[in-house]
Short mmCIF file of C-alpha atoms in Angstrom, two decimals:
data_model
loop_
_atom_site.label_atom_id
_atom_site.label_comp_id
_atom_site.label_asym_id
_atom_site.label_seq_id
_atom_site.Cartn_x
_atom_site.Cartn_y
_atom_site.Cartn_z
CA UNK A 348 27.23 94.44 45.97
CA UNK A 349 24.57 92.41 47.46
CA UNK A 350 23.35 89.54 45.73
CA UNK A 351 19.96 91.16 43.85
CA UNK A 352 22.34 93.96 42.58
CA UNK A 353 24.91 91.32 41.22
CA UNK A 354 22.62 89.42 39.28
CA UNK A 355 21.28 93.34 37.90
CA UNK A 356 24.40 93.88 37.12
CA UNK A 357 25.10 90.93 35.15
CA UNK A 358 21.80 91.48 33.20
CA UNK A 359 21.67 95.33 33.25
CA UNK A 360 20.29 96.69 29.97
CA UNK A 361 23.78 97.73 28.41
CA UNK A 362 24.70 94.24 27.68
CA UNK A 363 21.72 92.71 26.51
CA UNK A 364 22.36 92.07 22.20
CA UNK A 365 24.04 89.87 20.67
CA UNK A 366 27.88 90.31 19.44
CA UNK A 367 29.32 87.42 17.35
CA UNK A 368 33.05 87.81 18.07
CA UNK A 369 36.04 87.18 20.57
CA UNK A 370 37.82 90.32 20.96
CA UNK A 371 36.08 91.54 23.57
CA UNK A 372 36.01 88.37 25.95
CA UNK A 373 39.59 88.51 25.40
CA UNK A 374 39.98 91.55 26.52
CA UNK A 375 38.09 91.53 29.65
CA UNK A 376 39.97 88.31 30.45
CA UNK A 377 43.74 90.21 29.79
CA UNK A 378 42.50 92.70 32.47
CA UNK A 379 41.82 90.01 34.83
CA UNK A 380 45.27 87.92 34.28
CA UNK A 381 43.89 85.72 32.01
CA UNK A 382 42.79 82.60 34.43
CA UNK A 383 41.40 80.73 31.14
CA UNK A 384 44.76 80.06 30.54
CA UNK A 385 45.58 78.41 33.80
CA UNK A 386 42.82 75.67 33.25
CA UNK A 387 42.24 72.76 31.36
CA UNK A 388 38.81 72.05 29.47
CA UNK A 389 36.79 69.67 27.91
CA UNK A 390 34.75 71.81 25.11
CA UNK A 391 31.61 70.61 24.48
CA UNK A 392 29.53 72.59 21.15
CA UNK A 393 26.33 71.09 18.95
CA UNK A 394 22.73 72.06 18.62
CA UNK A 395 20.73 70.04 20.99
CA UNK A 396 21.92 67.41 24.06
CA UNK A 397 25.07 69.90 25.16
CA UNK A 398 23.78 70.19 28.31
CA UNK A 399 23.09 66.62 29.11
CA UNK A 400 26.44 65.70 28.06
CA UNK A 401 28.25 68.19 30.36
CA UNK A 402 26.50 66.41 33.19
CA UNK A 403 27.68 62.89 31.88
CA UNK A 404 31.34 64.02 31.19
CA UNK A 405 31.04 66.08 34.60
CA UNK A 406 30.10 63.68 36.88
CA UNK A 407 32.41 61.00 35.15
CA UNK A 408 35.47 63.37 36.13
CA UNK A 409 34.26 63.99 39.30
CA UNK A 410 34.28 60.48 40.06
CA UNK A 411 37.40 60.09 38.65
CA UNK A 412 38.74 62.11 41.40
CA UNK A 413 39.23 65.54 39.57
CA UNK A 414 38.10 68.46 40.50
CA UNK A 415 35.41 69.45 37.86
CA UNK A 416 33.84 72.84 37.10
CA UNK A 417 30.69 72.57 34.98
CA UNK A 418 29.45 75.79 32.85
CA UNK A 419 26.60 75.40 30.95
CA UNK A 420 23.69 77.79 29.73
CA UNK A 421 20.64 78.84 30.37
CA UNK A 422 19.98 77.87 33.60
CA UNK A 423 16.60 75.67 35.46
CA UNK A 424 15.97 77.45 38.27
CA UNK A 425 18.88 79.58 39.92
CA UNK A 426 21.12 81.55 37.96
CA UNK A 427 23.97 79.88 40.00
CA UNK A 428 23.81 77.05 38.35
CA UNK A 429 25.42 77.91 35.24
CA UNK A 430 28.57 77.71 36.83
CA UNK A 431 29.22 74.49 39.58
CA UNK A 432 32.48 72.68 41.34
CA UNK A 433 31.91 69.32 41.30
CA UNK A 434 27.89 69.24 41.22
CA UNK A 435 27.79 72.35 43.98
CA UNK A 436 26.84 75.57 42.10
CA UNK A 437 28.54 78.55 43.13
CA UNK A 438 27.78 80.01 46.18
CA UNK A 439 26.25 83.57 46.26
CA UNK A 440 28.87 85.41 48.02
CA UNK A 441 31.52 84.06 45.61
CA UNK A 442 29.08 85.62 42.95
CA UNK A 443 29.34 89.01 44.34
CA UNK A 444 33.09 88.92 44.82
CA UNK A 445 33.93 87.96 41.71
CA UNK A 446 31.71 90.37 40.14
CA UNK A 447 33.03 93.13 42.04
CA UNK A 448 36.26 92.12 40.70
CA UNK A 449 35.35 92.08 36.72
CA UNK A 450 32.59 95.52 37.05
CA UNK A 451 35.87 97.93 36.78
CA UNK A 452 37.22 96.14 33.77
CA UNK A 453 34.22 95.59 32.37
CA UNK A 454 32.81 99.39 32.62
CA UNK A 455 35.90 100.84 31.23
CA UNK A 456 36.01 98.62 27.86
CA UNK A 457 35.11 101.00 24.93
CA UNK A 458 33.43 97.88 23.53
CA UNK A 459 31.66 96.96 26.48
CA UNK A 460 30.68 92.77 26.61
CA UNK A 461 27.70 91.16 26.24
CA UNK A 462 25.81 89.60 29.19
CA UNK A 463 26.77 86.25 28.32
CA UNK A 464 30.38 87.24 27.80
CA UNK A 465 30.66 88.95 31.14
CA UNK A 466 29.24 85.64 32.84
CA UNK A 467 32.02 83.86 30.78
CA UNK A 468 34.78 86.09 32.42
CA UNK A 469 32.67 85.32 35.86
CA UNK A 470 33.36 81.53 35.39
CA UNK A 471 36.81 81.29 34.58
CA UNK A 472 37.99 83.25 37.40
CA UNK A 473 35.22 81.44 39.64
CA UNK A 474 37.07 77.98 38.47
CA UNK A 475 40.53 79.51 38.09
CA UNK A 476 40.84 80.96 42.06
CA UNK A 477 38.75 77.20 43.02
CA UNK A 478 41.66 75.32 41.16
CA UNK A 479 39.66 73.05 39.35
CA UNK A 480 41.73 70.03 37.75
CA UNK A 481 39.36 70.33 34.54
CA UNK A 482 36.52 72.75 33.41
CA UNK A 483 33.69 71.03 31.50
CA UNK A 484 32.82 73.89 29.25
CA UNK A 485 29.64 74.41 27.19
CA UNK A 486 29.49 76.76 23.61
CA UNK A 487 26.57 78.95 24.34
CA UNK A 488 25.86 79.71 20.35
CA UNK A 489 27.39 78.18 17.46
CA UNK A 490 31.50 77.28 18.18
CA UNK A 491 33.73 79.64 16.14
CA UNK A 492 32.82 82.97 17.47
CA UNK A 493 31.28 82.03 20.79
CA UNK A 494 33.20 83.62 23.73
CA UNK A 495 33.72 80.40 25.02
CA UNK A 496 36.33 79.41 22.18
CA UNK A 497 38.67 82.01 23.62
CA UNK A 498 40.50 79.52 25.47
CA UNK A 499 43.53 77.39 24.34
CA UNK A 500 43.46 74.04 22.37
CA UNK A 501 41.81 71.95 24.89
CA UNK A 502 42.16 68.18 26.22
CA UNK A 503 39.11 67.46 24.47
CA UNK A 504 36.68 68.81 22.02
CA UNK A 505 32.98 67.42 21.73
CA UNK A 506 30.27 67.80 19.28
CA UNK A 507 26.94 66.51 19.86
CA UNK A 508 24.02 66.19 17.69
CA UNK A 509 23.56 69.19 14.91
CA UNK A 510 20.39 70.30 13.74
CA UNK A 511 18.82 73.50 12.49
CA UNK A 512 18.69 75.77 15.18
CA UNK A 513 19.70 79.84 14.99
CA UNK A 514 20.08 79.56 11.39
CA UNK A 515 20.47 83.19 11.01
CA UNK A 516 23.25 83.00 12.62
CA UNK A 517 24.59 79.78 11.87
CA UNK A 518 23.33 78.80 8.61
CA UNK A 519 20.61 77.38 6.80
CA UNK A 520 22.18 73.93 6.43
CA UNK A 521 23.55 71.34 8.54
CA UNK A 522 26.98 71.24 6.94
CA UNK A 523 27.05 75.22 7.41
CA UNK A 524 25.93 74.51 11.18
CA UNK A 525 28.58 72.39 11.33
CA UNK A 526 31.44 74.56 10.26
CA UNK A 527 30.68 76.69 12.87
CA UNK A 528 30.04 74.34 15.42
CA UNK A 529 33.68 72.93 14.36
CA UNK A 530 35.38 75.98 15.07
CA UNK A 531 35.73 74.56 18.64
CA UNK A 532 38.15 72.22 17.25
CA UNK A 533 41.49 73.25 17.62
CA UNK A 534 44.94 71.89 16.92
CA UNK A 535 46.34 68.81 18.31
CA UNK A 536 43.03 68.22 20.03
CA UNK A 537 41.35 64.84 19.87
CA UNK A 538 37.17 65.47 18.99
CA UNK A 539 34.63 62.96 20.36
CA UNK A 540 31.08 63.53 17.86
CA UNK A 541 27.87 62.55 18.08
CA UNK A 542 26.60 60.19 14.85
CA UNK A 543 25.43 62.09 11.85
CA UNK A 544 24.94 62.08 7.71
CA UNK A 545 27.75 61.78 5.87
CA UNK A 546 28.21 65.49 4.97
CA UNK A 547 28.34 66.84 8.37
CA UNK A 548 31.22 64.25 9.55
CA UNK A 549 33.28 65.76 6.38
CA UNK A 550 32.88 68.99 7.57
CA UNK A 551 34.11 67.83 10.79
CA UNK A 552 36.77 65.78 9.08
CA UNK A 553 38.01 68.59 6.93
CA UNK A 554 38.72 71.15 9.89
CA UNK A 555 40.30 67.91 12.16
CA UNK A 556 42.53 67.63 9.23
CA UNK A 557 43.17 71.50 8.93
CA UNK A 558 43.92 71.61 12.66
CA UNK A 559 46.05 68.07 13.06
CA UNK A 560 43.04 67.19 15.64
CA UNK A 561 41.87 63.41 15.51
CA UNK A 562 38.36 62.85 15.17
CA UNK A 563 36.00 59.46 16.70
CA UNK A 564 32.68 59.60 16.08
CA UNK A 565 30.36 57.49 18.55
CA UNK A 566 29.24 54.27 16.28
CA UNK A 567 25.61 54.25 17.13
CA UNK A 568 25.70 49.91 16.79
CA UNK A 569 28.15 50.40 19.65
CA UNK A 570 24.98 51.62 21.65
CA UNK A 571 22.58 49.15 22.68
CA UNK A 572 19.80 50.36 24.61
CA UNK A 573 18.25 47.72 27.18
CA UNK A 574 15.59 49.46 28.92
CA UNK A 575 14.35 53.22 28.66
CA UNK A 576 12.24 53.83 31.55
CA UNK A 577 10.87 56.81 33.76
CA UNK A 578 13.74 56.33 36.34
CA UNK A 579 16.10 56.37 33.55
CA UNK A 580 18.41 54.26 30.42
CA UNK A 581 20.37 51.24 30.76
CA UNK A 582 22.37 50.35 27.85
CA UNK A 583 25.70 49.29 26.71
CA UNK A 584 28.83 51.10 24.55
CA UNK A 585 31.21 48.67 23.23
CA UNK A 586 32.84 46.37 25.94
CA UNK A 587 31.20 48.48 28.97
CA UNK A 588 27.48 46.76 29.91
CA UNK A 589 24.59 47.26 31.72
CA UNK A 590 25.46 51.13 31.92
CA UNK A 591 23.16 53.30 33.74
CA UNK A 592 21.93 56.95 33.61
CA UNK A 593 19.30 58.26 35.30
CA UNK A 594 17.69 60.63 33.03
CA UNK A 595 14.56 59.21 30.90
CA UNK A 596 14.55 60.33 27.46
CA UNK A 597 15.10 57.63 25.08
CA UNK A 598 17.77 59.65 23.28
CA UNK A 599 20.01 59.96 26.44
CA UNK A 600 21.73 56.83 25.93
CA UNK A 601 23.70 58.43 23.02
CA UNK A 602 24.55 61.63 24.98
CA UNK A 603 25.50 59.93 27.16
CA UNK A 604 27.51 57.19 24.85
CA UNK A 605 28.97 60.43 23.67
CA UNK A 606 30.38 61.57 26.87
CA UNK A 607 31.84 58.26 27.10
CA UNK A 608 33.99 58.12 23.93
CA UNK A 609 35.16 61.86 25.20
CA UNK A 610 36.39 59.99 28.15
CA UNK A 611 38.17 57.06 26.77
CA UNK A 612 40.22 59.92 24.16
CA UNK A 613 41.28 61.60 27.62
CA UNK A 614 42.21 58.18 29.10
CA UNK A 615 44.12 57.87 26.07
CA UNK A 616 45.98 60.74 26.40
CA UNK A 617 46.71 59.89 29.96
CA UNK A 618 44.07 60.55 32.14
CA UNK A 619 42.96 58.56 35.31
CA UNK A 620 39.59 57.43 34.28
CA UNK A 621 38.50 53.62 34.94
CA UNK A 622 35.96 52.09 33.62
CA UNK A 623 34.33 51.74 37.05
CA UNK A 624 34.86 55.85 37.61
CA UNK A 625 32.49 55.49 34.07
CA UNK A 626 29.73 53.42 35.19
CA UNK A 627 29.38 55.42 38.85
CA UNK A 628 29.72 58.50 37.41
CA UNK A 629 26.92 58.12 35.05
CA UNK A 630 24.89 56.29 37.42
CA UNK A 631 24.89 59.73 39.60
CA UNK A 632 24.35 61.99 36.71
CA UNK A 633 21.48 65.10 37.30
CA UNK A 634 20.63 67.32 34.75
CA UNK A 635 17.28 69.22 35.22
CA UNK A 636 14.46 69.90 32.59
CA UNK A 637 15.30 67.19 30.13
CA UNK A 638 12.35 64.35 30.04
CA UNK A 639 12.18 64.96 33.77
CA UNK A 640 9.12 63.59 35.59
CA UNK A 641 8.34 66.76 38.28
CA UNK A 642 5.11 64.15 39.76
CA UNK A 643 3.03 61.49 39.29
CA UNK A 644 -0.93 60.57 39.54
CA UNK A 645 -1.04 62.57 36.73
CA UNK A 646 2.63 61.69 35.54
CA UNK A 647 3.54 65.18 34.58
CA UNK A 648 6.73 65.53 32.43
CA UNK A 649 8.97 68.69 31.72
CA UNK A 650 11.34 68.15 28.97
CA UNK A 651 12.96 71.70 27.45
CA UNK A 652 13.04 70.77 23.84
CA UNK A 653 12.88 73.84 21.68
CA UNK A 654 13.98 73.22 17.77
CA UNK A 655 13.14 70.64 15.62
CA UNK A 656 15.61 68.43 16.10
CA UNK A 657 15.22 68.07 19.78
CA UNK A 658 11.40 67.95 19.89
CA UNK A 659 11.98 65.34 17.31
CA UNK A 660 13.94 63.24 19.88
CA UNK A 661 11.31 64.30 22.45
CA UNK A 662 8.89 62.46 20.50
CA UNK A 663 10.40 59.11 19.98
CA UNK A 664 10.82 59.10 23.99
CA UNK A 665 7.27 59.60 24.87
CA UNK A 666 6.62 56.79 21.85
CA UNK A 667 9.15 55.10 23.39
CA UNK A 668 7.25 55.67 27.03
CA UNK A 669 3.66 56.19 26.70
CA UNK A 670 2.88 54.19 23.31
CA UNK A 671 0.05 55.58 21.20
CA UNK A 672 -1.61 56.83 24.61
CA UNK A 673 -3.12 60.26 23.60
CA UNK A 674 -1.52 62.88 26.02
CA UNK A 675 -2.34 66.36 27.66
CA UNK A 676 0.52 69.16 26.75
CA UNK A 677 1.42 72.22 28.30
CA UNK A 678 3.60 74.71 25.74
CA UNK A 679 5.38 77.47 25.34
CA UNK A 680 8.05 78.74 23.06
CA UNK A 681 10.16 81.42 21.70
CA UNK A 682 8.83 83.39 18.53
CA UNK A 683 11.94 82.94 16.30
CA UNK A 684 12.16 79.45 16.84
CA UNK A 685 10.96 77.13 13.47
CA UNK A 686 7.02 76.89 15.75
CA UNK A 687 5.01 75.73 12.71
CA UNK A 688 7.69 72.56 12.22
CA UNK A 689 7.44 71.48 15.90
CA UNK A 690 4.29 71.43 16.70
CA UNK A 691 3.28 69.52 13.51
CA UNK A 692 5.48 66.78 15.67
CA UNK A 693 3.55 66.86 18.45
CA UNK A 694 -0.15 67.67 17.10
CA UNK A 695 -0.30 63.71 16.69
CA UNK A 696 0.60 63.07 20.25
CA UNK A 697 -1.64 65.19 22.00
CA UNK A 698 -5.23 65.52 23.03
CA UNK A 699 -5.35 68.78 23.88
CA UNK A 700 -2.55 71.47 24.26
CA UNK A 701 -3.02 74.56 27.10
CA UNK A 702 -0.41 76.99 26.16
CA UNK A 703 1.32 79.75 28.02
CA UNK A 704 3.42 82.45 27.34
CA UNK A 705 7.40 82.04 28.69
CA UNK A 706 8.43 84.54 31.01
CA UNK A 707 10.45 85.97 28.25
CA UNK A 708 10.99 88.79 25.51
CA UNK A 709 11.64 86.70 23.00
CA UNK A 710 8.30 84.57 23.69
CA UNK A 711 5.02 83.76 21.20
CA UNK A 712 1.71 84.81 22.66
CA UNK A 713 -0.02 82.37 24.60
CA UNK A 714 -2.89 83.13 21.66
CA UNK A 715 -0.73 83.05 18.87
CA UNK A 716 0.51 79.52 19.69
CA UNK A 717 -2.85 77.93 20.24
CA UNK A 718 -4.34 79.80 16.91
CA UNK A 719 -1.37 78.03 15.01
CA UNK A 720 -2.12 74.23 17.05
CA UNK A 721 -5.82 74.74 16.13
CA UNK A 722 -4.41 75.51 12.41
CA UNK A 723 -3.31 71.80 12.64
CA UNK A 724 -6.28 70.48 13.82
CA UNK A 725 -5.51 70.45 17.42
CA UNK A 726 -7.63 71.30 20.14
CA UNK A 727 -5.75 74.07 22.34
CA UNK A 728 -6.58 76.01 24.39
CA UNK A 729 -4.78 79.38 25.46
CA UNK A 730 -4.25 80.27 29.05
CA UNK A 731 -3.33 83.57 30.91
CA UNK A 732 0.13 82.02 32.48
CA UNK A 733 2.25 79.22 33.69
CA UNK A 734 0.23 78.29 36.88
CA UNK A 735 -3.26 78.40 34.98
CA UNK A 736 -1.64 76.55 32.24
CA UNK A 737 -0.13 73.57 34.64
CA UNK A 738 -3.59 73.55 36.51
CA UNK A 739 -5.64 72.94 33.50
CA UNK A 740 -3.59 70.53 32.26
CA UNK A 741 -3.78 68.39 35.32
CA UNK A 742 -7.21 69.03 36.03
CA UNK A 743 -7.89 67.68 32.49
CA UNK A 744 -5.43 64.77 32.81
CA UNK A 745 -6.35 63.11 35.78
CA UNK A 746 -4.79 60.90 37.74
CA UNK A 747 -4.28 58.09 35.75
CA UNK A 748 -3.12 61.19 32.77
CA UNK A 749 0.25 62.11 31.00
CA UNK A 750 0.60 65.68 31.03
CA UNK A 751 3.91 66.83 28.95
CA UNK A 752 4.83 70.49 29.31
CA UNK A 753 7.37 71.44 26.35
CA UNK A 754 8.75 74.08 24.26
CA UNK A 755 11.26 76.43 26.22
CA UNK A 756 14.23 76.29 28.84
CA UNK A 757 13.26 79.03 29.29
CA UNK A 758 9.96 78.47 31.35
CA UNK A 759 11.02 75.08 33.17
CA UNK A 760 11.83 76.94 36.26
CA UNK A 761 8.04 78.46 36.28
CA UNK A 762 6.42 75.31 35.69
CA UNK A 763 8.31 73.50 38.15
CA UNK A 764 6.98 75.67 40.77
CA UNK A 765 3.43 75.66 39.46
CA UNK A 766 3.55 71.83 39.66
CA UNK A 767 4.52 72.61 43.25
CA UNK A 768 2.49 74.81 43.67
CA UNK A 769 -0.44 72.54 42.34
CA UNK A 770 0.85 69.63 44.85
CA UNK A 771 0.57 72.67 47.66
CA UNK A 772 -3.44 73.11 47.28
CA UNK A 773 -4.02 69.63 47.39
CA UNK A 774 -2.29 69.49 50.86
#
């Protein structure tokens, strides 16, 4: 298959819903020889900053001289990069070839996958035939029954922050989020978690003590944050100072702090990570779409916040960076996301909000969104896509302007190229 028909295939109509369960990613996976079994993981679940800790546990691995895949989900701006060898996603023909492989095995299941389960079977014999050392490896919904947590116990199990996010699936509470979440955990395994309320570290107590798994949460006065900045966090964790990441939210340092703790439990179990491997890794860490500044004279930010809990954290960086300034947005979301409880966060923030619809089924009406922003006293202003959206906004903004474009993964890819585009007509 060529490339285009690959990439159809993966997404081809007959696997597009949504089937909580494991049976059939195991079974695609038997027909292929099971590679899962022939790697070793670090499995990383939670509601919001999975992805940015991937990066930071990726990169720290890969400087520690191991030969790192990285799977994470949904992807910026190629669909390649949901699966990458140490920071190189992979490459297209390697795509096809493995897909050829799977397509038999696939087709002939009674109970035929899901998309994002075939992709899973994709990645483990993409990183099993590579002979990657370790396979950073993120949950793509909840933990439990996420075809990700068909693999073995693994060297280390990570949750990051929980919040309420896909609560009909999940749960409507954080301590029901977190049950699932802690299915990832697995026996023997020592868990590295993200700081949170009392009731959600007993859930992940309880199934660490059901499992014989050891559990460390990340002591947020162990993080001290020196400087948050555009260019990125520098901050300390325990005895390790003046660490440095370049990504710029103000809520990175603890992802990243996170990724850390991960990596001392694996040092304690005997892996070869210094803390100089630490500090370089991070220092080289990229992870697209998360308080990313695409230009500046307008400083334009893209940040992929799209629950509660992460626009929350959203907020407090562009407090953290912009102060009380009053700042032009750009949004677009996903319909069956909690809308009406995020943008009351950002109403405050903004001047005026141009909204667009995300390339997406799933997506709220460019219309719908700014009828619900107005609701709240906003001014906003509905637009007929991406590009006329990111034009506006800059237009408005100005040069000396903040323009903050928020809401969706799922359209960072489209308004990275209309900033680009934007740039291009100036030229």
């Amino acid at each position: 298959m060529s490339y285009e028909s690959t990439l159809a295939y993966i997404s081809s109509t007959k696997w597009q819903r949504s089937k909580p369960g494991l049976t059939r990613t195991q079974d695609l996976l038997r027909a292929l020889g099971n590679p899962e079994k022939e790697l070793k993981f670090v499995h990383v679940g939670g509601t919001n900053g999975k992805g940015s800790t991937c990066a930071c546990l990726a990169a720290i691995l890969q400087q520690a001289g191991y030969k790192t895949g990285l799977y994470t989900s949904p992807y910026i701006n190629r669909f390649n990069e949901r699966m990458q060898i140490n920071g190189t996603e992979i490459p297209d023909d390697e795509l096809e070839r493995i897909v050829d492989i799977i397509r038999p095995h696939a087709d002939a299941m009674a109970d035929t996958p899901t998309e994002f389960e075939v992709i899973t079977a994709v990645a483990m014999q993409y990183f099993r035939d590579n002979g990657c050392d370790v396979v950073v490896l993120e949950v793509g919904l909840g933990g439990e029954l996420d075809s990700t947590n068909v693999i073995d116990p693994p060297a280390c199990a990570v949750i990051t922050a929980i919040g309420l996010d896909h609560t009909e699936f999940l749960g409507d509470t954080l301590p029901k989020i977190a049950a699932t979440k802690a299915g990832i955990i697995k026996e023997g395994c020592p868990v590295a978690a993200y700081p949170a309320d009392e009731d959600v570290i007993a859930v992940l107590r309880n199934r660490c003590d059901a499992v014989g798994a050891s559990l460390s949460v990340t002591d947020p006065e162990e993080v001290v944050i020196h400087q948050v900045a555009l260019e990125g966090c520098t901050f300390d964790y325990g005895e390790l100072k003046d660490l440095f990441v370049p990504l710029a939210g103000s809520y990175q340092p603890m992802n990243a702090s996170l990724a850390v703790n991960a990596c001392c439990l694996l040092r304690e179990r005997g892996w070869s990570i210094s803390d100089a491997n630490i500090r370089e890794g991070l220092a080289k860490v990229q992870w697209p779409g998360r308080f990313e500044v695409l230009r500046r004279n307008p400083t334009f930010v893209l940040d992929g916040a799209h629950n509660p809990h992460g626009i929350k954290a959203t907020v407090e960086s562009l407090k953290a960076h912009f102060g009380d300034r009053k700042l032009t947005f750009v949004m677009g979301v996903m319909a069956d996301k909690d809308v009406q409880n995020m943008i009351g966060m950002v109403v405050p923030l903004g001047e005026i909000f141009f909204t667009a619809r995300p390339d997406n089924h799933r997506a709220m009406e460019a219309d719908e969104l700014a009828g619900l922003l107005r609701g709240l006293g906003a001014e906003a202003k509905p637009c007929a896509g991406i590009q006329a959206a990111v034009d506006a906004a800059i237009a408005h903004a100005g040069a000396d302007g903040v323009v903050m474009a928020l809401g969706s993964l799922y359209f960072s890819s489209d308004i990275r190229n209309a900033v680009a585009a934007n740039a291009a007509k100036k030229d």
